[in-house]
Tab-separated table of C-alpha atoms in Angstrom:
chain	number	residue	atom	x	y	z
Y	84	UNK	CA	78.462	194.275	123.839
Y	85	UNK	CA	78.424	193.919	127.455
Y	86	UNK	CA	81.699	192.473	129.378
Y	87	UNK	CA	79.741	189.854	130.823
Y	88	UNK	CA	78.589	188.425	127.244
Y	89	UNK	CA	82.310	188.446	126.429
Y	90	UNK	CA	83.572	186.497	129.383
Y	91	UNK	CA	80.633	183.895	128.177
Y	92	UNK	CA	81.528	184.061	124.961
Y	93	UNK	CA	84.949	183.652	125.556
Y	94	UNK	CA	84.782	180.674	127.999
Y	95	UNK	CA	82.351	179.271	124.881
Y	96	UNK	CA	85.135	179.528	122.411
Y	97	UNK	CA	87.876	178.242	124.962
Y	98	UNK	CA	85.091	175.001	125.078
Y	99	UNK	CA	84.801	174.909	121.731
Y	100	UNK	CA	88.381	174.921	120.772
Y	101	UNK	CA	89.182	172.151	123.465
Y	102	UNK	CA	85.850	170.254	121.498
Y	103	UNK	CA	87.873	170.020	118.288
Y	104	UNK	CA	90.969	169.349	119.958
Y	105	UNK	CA	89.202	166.099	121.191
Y	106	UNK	CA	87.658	165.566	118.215
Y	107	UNK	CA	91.009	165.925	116.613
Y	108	UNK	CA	92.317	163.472	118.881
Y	109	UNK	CA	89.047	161.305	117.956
Y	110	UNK	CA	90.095	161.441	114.626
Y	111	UNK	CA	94.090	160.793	114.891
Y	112	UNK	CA	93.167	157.328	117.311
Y	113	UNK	CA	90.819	155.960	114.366
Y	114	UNK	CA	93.491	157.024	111.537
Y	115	UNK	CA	96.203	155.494	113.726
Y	116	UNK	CA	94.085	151.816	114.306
Y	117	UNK	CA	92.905	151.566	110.778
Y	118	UNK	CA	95.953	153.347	108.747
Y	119	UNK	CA	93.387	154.712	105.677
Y	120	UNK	CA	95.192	155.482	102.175
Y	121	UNK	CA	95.980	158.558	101.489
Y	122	UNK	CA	92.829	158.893	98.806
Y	123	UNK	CA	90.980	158.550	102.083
Y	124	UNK	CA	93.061	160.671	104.366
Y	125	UNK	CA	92.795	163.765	101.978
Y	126	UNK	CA	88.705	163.065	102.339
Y	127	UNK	CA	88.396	162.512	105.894
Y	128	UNK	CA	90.608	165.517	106.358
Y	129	UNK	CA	88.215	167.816	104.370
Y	130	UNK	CA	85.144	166.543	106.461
Y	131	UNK	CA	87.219	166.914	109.660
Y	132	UNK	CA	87.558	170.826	109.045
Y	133	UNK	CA	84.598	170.975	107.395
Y	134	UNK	CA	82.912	169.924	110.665
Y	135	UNK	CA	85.243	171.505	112.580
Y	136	UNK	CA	83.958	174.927	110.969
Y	137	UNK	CA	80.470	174.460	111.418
Y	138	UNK	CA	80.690	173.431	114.907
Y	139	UNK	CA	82.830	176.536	115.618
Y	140	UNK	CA	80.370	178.359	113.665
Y	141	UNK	CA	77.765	176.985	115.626
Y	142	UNK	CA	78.959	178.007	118.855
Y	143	UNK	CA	79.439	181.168	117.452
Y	144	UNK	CA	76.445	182.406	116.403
Y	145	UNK	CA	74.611	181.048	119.760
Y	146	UNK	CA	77.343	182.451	121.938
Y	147	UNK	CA	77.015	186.464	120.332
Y	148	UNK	CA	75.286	186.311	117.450
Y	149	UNK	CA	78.490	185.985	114.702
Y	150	UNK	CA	80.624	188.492	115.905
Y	151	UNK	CA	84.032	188.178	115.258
Y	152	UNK	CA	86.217	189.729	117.639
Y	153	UNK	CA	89.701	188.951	118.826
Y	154	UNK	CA	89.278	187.250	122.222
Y	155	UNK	CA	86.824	184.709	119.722
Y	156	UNK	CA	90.262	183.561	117.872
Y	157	UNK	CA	92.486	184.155	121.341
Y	158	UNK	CA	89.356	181.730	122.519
Y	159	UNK	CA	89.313	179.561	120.243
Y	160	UNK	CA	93.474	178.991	120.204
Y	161	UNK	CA	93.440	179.441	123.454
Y	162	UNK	CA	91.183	176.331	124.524
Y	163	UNK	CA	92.940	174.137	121.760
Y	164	UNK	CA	96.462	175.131	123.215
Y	165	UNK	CA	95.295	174.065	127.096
Y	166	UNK	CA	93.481	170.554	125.686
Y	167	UNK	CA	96.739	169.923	123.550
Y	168	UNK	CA	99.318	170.518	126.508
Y	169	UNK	CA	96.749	169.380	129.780
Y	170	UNK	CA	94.233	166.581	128.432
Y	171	UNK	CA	95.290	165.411	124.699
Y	172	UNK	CA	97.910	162.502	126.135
Y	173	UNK	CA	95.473	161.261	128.601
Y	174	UNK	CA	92.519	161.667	126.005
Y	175	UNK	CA	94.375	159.666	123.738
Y	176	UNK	CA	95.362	156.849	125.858
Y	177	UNK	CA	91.818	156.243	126.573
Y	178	UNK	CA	90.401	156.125	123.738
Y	179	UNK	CA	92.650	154.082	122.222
Y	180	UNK	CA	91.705	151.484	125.129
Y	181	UNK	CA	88.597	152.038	124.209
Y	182	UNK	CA	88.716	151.222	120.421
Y	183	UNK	CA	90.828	148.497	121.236
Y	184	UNK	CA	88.212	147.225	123.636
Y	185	UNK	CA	85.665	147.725	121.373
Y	186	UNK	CA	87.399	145.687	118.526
Y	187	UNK	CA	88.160	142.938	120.823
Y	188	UNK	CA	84.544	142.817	122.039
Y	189	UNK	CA	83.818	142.573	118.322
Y	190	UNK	CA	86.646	140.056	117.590
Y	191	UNK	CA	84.795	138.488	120.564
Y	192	UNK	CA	81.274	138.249	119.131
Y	193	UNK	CA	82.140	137.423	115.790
Y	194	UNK	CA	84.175	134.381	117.184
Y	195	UNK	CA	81.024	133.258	119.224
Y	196	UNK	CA	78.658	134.075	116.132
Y	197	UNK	CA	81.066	131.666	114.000
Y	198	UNK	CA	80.901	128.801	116.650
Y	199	UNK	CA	77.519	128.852	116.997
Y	200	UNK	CA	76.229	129.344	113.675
Y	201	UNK	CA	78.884	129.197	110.897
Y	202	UNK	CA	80.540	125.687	112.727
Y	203	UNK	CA	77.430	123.604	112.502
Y	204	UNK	CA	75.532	125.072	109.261
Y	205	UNK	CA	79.228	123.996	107.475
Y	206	UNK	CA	79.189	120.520	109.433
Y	207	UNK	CA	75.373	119.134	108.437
Y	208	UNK	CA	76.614	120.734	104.626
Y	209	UNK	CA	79.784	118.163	105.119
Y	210	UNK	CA	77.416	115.677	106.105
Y	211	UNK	CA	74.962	116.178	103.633
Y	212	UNK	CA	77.326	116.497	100.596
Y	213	UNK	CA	79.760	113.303	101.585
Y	214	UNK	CA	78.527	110.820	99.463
Y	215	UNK	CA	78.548	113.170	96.266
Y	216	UNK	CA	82.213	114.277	96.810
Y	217	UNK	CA	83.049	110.950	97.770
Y	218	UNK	CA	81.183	109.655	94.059
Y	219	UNK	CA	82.470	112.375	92.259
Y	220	UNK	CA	86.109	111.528	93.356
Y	221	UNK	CA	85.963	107.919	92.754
Y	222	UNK	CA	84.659	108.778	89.113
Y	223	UNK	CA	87.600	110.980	88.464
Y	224	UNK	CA	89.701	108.339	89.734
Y	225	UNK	CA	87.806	106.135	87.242
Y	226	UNK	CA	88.522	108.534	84.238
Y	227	UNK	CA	91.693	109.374	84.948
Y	228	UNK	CA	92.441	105.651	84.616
Y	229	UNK	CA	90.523	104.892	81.441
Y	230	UNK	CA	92.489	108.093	80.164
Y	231	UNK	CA	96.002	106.209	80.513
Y	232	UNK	CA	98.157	105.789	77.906
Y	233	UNK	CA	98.734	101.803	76.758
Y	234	UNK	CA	102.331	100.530	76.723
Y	235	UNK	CA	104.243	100.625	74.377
Y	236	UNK	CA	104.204	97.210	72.675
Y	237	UNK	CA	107.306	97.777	70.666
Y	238	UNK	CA	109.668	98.169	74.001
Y	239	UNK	CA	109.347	95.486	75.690
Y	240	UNK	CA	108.799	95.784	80.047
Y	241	UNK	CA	111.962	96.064	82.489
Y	242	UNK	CA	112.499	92.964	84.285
């Protein structure tokens, strides 16, 4: 193999291992905001590597065809180690932001969806169904009453 493809295929592995270190970040924001039990962790942690594999292997067999060498591993550490000590903090403060800003944009809309829509639907069903609750509680009022025990006639009534 030429040096040339090597340096190419080396700068592609350096990319790709700084990919999955993002994507690892990715991962670690969303498992931080929505705290998953473990059940789910051990899951989402297979189809993190999982994907993690066949996006190395990916790059892999377009960069050189599926040749393993050693500068594809020094690559691959290599551009993990430089995201995880130059970019990860930063990486990770923004997308947290951004999750954050997308929940409260959802928050948001889901607020505005129930003022608009929930608010009055629930208002004309008040409306509509007032005189029923109020019949149904005067005739449990009713029953209630007719259910009373008499007085005792043999005690005769404080006075």
């Amino acid at each position: 193999m030429e040096s040339g493809q090597q340096i190419a295929t080396f700068a592609i592995m350096l990319a790709t291992g700084a990919s999955i270190g993002l994507f690892f970040d990715f991962y670690r924001v969303i498992y931080k905001l929505l705290r998953p039990r473990p059940a789910i962790i051990y899951v989402t942690d297979l189809l993190f590597w999982l994907c993690a594999t066949a996006f190395t292997f990916a790059a892999l067999i377009m960069s050189n065809w599926g040749e393993l060498r050693a500068y594809v591993f020094f690559g691959l550490f290599g551009g993990a180690i430089l995201y995880f000590k130059l970019v990860s903090g930063l990486a990770r403060i923004i997308l947290l932001r951004l999750f954050r800003g997308i929940h409260f944009i959802v928050l948001w809309f889901n607020h505005l969806l129930w003022i608009a829509v929930f608010r009055p639907i629930a208002f004309i069903i008040r409306f509509v169904l007032r005189p029923f609750v109020f019949t149904q509680k005067r005739a449990v009022g009713l029953w209630k009453e007719h259910l009373k025990k008499p007085p005792d006639e043999k005690i005769p009534p404080n006075q």
